[in-house]
Short mmCIF file of C-alpha atoms in Angstrom, two decimals:
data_model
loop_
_atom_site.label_atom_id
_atom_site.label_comp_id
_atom_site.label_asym_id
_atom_site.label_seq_id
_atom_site.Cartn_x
_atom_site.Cartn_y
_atom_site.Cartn_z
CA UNK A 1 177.36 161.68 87.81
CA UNK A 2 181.19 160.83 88.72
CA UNK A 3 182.18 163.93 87.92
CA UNK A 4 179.89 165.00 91.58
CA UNK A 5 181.64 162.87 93.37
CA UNK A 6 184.67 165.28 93.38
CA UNK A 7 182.78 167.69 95.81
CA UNK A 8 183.90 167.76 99.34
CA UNK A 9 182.01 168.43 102.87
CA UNK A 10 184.96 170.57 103.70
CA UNK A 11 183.94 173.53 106.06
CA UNK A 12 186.27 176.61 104.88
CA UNK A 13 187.45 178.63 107.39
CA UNK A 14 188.95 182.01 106.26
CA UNK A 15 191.22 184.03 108.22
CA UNK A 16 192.76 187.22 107.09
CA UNK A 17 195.71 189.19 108.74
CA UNK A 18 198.31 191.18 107.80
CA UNK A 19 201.97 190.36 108.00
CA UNK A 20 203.36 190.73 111.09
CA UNK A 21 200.26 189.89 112.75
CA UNK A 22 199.55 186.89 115.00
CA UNK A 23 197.51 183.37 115.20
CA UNK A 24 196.86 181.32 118.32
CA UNK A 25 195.10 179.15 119.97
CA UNK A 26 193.81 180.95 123.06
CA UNK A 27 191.31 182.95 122.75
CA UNK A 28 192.22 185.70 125.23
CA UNK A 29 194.76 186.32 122.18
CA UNK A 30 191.67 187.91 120.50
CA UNK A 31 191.67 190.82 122.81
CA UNK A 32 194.96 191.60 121.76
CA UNK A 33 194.23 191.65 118.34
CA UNK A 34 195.49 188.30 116.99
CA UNK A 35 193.50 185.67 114.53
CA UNK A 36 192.38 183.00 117.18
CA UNK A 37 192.45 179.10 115.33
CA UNK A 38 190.95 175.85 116.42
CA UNK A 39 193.63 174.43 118.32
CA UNK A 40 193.94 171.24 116.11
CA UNK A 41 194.19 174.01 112.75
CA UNK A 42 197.12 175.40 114.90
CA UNK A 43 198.90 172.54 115.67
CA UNK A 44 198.94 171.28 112.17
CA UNK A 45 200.13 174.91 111.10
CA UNK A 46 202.80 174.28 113.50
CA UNK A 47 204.05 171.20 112.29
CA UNK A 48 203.68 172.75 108.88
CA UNK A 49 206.27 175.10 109.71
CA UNK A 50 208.59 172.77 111.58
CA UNK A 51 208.29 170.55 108.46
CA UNK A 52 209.71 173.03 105.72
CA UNK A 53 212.81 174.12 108.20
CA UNK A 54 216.37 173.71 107.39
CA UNK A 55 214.78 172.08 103.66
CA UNK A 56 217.15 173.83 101.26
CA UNK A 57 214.67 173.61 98.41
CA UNK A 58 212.12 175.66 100.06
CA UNK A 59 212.35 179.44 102.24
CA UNK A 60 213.13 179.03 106.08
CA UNK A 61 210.30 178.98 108.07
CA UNK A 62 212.22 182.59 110.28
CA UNK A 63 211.49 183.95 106.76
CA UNK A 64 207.72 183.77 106.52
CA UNK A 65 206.40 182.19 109.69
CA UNK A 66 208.03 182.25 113.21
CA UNK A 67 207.14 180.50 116.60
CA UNK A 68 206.98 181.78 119.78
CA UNK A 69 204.88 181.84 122.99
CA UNK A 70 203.21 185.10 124.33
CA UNK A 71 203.02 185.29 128.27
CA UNK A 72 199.25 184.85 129.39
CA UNK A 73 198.48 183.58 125.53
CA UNK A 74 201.05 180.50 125.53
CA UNK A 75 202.32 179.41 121.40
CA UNK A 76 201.56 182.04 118.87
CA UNK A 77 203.14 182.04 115.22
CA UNK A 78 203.52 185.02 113.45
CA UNK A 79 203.60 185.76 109.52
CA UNK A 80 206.48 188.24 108.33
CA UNK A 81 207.95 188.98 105.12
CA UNK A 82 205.98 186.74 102.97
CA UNK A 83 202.56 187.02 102.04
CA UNK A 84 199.76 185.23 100.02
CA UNK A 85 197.65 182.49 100.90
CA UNK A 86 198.19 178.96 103.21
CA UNK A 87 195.17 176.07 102.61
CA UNK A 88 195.18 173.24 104.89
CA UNK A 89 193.27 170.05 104.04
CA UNK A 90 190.86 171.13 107.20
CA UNK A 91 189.10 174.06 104.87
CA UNK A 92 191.04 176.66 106.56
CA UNK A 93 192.54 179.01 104.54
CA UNK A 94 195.37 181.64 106.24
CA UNK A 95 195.18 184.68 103.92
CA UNK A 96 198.53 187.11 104.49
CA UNK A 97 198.34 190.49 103.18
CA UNK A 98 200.88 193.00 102.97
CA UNK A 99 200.92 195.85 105.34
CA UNK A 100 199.91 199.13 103.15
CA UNK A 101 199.37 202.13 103.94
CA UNK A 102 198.29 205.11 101.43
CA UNK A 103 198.70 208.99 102.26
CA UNK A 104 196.88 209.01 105.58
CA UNK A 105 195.96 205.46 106.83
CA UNK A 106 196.74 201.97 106.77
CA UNK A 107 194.86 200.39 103.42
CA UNK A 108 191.58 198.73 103.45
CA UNK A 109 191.40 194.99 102.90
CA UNK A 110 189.89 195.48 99.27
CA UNK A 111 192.43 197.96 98.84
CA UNK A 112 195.55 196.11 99.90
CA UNK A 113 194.37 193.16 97.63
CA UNK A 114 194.01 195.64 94.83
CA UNK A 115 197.36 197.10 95.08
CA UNK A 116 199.16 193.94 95.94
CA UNK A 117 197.45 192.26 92.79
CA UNK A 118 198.43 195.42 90.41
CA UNK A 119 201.98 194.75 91.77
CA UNK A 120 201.88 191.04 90.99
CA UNK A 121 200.98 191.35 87.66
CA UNK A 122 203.17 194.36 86.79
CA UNK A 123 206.13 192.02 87.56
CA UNK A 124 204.36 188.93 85.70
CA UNK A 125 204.80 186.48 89.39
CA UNK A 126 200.80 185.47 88.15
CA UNK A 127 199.30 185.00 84.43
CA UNK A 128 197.58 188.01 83.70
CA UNK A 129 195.63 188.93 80.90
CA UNK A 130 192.41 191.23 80.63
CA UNK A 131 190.98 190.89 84.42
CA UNK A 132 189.86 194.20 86.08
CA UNK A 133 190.36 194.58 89.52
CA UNK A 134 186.39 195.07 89.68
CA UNK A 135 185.46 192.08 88.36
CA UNK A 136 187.49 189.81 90.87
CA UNK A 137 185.47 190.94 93.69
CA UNK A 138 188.49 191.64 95.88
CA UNK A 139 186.39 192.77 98.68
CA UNK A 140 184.72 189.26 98.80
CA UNK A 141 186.89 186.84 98.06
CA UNK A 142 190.34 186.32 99.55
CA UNK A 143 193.96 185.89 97.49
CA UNK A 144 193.40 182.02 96.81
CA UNK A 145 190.10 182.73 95.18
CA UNK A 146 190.78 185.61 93.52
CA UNK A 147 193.41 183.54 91.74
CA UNK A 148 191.14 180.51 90.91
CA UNK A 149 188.32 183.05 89.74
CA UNK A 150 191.57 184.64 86.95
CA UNK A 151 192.13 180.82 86.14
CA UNK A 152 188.53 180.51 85.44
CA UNK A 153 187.82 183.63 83.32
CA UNK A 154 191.18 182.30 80.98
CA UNK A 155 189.92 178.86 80.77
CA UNK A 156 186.62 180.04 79.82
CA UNK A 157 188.36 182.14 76.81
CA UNK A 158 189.61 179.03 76.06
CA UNK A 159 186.73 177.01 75.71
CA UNK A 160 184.59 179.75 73.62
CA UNK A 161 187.84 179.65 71.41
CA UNK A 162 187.28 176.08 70.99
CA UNK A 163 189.54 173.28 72.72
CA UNK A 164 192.75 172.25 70.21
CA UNK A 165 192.52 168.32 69.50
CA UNK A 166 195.72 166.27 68.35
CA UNK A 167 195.61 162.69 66.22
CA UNK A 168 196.61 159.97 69.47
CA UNK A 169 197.35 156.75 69.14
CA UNK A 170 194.78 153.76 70.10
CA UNK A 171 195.55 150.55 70.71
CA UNK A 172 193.09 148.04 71.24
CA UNK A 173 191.14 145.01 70.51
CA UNK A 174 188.37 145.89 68.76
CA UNK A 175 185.27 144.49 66.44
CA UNK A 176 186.30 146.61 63.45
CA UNK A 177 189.36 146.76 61.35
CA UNK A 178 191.35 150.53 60.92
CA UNK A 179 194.48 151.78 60.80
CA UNK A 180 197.85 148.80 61.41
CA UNK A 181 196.89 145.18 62.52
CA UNK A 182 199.50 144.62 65.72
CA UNK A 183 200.07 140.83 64.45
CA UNK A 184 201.70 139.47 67.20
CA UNK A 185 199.13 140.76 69.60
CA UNK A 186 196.04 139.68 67.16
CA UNK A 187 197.42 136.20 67.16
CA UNK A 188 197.86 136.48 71.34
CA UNK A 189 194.61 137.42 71.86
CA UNK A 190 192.17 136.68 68.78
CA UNK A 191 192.79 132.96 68.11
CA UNK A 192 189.38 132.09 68.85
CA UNK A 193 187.87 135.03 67.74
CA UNK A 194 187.54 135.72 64.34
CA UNK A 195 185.30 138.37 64.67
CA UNK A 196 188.02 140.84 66.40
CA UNK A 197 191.00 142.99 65.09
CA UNK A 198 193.83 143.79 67.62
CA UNK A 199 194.63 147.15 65.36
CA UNK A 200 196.16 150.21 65.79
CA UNK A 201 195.85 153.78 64.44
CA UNK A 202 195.75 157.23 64.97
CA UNK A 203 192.32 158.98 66.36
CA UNK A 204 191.77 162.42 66.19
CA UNK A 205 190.66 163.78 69.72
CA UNK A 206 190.61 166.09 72.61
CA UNK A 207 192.25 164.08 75.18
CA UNK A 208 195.71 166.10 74.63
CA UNK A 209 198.79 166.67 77.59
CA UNK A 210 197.65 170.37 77.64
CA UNK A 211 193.93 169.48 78.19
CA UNK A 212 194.44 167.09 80.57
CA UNK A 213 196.65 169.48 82.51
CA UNK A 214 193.87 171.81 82.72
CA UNK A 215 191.09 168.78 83.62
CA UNK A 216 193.67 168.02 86.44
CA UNK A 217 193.89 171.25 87.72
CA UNK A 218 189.95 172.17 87.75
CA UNK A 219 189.48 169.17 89.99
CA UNK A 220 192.38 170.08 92.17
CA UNK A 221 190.73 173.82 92.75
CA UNK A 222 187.16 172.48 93.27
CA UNK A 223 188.68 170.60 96.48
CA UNK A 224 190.52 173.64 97.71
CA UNK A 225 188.15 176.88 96.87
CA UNK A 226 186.05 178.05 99.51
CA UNK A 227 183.90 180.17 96.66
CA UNK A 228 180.52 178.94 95.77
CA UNK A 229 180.65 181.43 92.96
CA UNK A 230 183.98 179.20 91.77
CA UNK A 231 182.60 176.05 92.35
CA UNK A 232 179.92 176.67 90.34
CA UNK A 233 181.83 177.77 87.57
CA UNK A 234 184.65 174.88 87.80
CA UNK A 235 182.14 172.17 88.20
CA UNK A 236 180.74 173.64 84.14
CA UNK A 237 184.24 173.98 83.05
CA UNK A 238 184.80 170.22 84.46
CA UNK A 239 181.52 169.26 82.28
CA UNK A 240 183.51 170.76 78.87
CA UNK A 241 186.07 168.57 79.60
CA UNK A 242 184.00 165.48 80.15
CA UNK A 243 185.69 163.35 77.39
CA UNK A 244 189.60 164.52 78.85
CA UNK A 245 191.68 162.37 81.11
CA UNK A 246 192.75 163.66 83.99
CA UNK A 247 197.08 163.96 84.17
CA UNK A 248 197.99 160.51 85.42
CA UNK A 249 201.81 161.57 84.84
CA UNK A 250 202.63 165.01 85.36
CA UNK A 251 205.95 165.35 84.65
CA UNK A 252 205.47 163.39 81.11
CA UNK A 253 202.15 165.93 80.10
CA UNK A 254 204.60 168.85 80.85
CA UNK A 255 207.36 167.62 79.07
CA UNK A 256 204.77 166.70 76.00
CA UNK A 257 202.89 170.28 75.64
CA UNK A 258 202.98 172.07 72.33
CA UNK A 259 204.69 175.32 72.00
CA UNK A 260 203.87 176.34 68.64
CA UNK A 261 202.10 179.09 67.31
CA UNK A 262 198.91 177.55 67.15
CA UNK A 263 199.02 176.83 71.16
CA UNK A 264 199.48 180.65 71.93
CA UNK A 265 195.70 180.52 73.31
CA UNK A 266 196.65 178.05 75.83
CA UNK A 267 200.09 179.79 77.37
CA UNK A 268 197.99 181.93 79.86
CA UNK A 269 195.84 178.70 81.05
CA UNK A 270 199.32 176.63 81.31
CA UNK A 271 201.11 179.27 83.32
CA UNK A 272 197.82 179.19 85.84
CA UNK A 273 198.17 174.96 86.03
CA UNK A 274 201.96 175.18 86.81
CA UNK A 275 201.21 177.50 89.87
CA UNK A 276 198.68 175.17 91.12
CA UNK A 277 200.10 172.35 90.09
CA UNK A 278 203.68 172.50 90.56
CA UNK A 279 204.16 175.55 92.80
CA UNK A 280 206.28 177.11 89.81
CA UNK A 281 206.37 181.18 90.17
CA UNK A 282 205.56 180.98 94.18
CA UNK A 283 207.87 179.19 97.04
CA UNK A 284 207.43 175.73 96.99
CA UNK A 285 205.98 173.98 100.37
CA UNK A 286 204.93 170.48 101.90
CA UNK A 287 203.19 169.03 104.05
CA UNK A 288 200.77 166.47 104.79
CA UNK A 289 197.94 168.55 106.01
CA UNK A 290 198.77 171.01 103.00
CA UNK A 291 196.82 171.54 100.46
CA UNK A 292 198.04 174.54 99.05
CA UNK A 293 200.59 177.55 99.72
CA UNK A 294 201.31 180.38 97.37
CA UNK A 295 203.34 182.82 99.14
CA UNK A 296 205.17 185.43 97.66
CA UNK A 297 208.35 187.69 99.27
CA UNK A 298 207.18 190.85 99.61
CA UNK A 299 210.94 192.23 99.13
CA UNK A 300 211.54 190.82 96.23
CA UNK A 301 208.13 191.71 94.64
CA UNK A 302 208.77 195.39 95.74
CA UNK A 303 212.13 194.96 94.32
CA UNK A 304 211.35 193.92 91.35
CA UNK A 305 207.52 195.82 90.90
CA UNK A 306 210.24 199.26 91.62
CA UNK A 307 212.47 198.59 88.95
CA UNK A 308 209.88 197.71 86.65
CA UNK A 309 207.82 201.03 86.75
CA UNK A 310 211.32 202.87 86.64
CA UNK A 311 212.16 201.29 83.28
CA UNK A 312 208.98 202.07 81.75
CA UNK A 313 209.04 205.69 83.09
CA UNK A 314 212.89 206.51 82.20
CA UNK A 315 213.21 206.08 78.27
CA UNK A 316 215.70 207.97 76.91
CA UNK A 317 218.92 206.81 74.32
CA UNK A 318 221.53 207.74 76.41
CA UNK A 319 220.21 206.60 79.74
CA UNK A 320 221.24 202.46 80.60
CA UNK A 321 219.08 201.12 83.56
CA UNK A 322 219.93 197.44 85.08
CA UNK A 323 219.02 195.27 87.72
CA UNK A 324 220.41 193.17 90.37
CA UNK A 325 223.88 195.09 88.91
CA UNK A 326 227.12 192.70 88.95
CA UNK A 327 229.86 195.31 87.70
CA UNK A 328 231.25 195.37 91.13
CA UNK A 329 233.00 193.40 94.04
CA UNK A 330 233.80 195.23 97.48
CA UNK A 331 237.52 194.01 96.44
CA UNK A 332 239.14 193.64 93.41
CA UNK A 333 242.12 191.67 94.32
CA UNK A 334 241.06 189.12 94.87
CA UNK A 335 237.78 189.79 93.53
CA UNK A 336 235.33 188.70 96.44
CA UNK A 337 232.15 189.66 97.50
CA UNK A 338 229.91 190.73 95.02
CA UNK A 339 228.09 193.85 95.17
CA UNK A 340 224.09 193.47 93.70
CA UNK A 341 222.41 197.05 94.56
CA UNK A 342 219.04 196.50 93.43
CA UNK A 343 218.82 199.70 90.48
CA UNK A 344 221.47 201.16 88.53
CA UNK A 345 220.69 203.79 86.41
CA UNK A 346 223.56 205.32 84.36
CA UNK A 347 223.37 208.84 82.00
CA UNK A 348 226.02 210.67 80.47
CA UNK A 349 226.02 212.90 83.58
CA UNK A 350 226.04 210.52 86.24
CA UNK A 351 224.91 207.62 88.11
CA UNK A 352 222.21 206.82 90.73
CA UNK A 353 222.15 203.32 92.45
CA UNK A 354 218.88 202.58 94.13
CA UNK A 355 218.35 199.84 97.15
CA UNK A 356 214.55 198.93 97.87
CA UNK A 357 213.89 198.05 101.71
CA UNK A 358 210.61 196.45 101.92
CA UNK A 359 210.62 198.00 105.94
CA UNK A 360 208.29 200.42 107.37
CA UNK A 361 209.86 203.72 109.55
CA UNK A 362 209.37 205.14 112.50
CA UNK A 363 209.82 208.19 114.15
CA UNK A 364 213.09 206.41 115.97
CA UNK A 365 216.02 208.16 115.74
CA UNK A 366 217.45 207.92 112.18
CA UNK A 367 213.78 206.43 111.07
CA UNK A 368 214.54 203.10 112.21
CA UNK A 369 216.98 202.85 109.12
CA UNK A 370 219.51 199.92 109.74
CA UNK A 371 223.31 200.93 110.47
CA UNK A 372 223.90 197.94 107.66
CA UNK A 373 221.84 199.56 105.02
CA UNK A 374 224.02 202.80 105.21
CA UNK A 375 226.93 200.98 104.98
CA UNK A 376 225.66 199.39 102.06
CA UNK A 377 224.49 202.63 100.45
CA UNK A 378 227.83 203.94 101.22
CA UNK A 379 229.64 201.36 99.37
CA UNK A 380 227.77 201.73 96.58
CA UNK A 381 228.26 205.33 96.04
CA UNK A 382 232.10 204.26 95.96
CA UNK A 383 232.67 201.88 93.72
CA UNK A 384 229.51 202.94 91.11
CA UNK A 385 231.22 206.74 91.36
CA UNK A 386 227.51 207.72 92.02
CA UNK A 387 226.04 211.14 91.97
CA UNK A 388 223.24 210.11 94.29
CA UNK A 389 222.26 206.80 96.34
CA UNK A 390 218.63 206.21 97.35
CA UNK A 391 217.33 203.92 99.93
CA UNK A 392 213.78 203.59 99.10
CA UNK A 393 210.76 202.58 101.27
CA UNK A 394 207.00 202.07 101.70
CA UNK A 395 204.75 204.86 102.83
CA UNK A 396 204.15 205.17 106.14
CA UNK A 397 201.81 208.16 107.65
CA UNK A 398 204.19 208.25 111.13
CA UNK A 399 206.61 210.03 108.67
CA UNK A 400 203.95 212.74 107.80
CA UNK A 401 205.13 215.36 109.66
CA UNK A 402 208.79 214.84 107.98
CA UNK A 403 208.88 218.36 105.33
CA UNK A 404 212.38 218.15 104.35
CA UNK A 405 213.82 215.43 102.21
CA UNK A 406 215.89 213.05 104.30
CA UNK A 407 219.36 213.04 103.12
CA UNK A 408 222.58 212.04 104.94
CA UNK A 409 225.78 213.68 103.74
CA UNK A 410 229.54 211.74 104.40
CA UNK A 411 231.16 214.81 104.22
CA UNK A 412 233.55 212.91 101.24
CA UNK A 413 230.95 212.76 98.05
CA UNK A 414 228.84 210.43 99.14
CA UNK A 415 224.67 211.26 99.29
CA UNK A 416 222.20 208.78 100.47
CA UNK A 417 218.83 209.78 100.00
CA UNK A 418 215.62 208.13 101.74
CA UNK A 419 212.35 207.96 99.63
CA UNK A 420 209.29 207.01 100.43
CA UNK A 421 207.02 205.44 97.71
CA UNK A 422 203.02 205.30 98.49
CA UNK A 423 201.90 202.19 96.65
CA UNK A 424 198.25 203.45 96.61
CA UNK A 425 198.93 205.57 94.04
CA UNK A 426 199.88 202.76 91.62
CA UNK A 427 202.36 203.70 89.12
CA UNK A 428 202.68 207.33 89.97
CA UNK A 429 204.07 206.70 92.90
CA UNK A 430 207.64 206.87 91.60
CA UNK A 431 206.48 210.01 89.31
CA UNK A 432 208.76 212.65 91.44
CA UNK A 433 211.37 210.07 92.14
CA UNK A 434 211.74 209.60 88.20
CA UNK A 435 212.31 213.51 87.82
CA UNK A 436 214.68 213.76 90.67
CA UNK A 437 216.67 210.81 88.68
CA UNK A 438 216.45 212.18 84.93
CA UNK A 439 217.95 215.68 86.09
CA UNK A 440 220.84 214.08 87.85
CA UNK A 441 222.19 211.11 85.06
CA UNK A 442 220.75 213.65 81.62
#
């Protein structure tokens, strides 16, 4: 069958490290704890990296991936800041994971995927629907399959609910008469033959832009999943849509989808082929030995996965809670420099501005906490007029032994608090910080 002829010979490598962590080439590296590639995997990594820096339509490579050569170990390149998943064309697949710890040690694999998934679909940066945790096999599989396997469990919704169909045109010469006679074309091509119609009309079938997005993006996953479990499953789905096209024109089958009410079963499934697709909802990449990079900022997604549980946890009339906050400049006149703290949360007896610092801290003196973040937090407190100003942070267990709350006093109103919030615990994990905010703005 054609449809076979889509499966690859590709041996998938998997790698998994947390960010921060290192890859090379030379496998005394391994000693030292870092992810040891084929040299030819590494050198195309490398020019992976070289290739996206200084583009201004994609994140600097210093931002995700750096460069650098370890005495004894030569070129090593190490992940930071952005996690998710990197594919090359080679079958090797570079899984980052964020660096997690819950109360009293650094979070398993499973675990860390777990978390970082429940974060990702809190803030909506992936489709999500009905998938448990469980049935994604986090332990298993790594981020890019785990992601194909959700695309496959809302495709196959789709296809019990039955595929939509749409009335296409066809044009053609045929040995039957229906629909408009194209004269001009009859008389072009049917001179001689009686027998044939050049017609066209209007034919009632599945071969819609929305299916053939979908057709387009099952084939694209069966070259890049390292799953057997997923192949299986995508090479069925690819059998339901047997009689689809795949998307010769991408850009025209976007522009062409339905968004009506009686598409609302396909707006999960569309989300899923815009990812893969288009990159849309991750940082775009290139590269010719890419096939696939979904990376995500981790401070941005614990910016934004924050404010989201704070919302849903402080509901009350009086109390006005915004994000990314533009009231402010440092100067009004002229106004320049525009102030952004990431959480403002306003009550009639006060205000509390909140700054997320996806950073872990030490035992250092003053934590490891930058001089620039105070300054920050100190500005803040001036201009909002605020009651309190938190800096808030990951868990780490080297701050165990810390009893007392960490809070740094100016002497002339101004209160910067440090909290630490243990993602493990999901959305309790802001449950005290929440109380500590209600009693100061109510």
């Amino acid at each position: 069958m054609k449809k076979r002829l889509l499966k690859n010979n590709i041996k998938f490598n998997k790698v998994s490290m947390k960010e921060y962590g290192f890859l090379c080439k030379n496998t005394k590296g391994i000693s030292l704890g870092y992810q040891c590639l084929e040299e030819s995997t590494f050198d195309r990594l490398e020019q992976f990296i070289l290739e996206n820096r200084g583009d201004k339509d994609v994140a600097e490579p210093l931002d995700f991936m750096t460069l650098s050569s370890k005495r004894g170990i030569g070129k090593v390149i190490s992940a930071k800041n952005y996690v998710g998943i990197v594919a090359m064309k080679d079958g090797t697949q570079i899984e980052i994971l964020p660096k997690l710890y819950s109360r009293n040690d650094e979070s398993s694999e499973a675990q860390t995927k777990s978390i970082f998934i429940q974060m990702l679909r809190s803030i909506k940066d992936i489709p999500y629907k009905q998938f448990s945790t469980t049935s994604l096999q986090a332990e298993k599989n790594n981020l890019l399959d785990i992601f194909i396997r959700m695309f496959i469990e809302e495709t196959r919704t789709l296809v019990k609910r039955g595929l939509k169909l749409d009335y296409l045109e066809h044009r053609g010469n045929e040995v039957f008469y229906k629909g408009k006679l194209q004269v001009s074309q009859h008389i072009k091509y049917n001179a001689s033959h009686r027998e044939r119609f050049y017609i066209a009309y209007d034919e009632y079938n599945v071969n819609r832009p929305e299916n053939r997005l979908i057709k387009t993006t099952i084939e694209l996953l069966l070259q890049i999943s390292g799953s057997a479990a997923n192949q299986k499953d995508l090479y069925s789905l690819l059998d339901v849509f047997d009689n689809v096209e795949p998307s010769g024109q991408l850009e025209q089958d976007w522009a062409r989808i339905s968004t009506d009410r009686s598409m609302k079963d396909y707006h999960t499934i569309l989300e899923w082929c815009r990812i893969f697709l288009s990159g849309q909802n991750f940082t775009p990449f290139k590269g010719e030995d890419l096939a696939c990079a979904l990376l995500f900022p981790m401070e941005k997604v614990f910016e934004r996965y924050v404010a989201k549980l704070i919302k849903k946890m402080i509901v009350h009339p009086h109390v006005q809670i915004k994000t990314q906050d533009r009231t402010h400049c440092l100067f009004d006149s002229p106004q320049r420099f525009q102030l952004k703290p990431d959480i403002v949360v306003q009550g009639p007896s006060g205000v509390v501005v909140l700054d997320t610092k996806w950073k872990l801290l030490s035992k250092t003196p003053d934590y490891g906490i930058s001089q620039s973040d105070m300054y920050q937090a100190y500005v803040y407190s001036k201009k909002y007029g605020a009651t309190k100003v938190y800096l808030l942070y990951p868990w780490t267990p080297q701050l165990s032994m810390i009893k007392q709350p960490i809070i740094y006093d100016s002497g002339d109103g101004v209160e910067v608090n440090i909290a630490f919030l243990d993602l493990s615990l999901g959305k309790s994990c802001v449950d005290v910080l929440c109380i500590e905010i209600q009693n100061t703005v109510i």
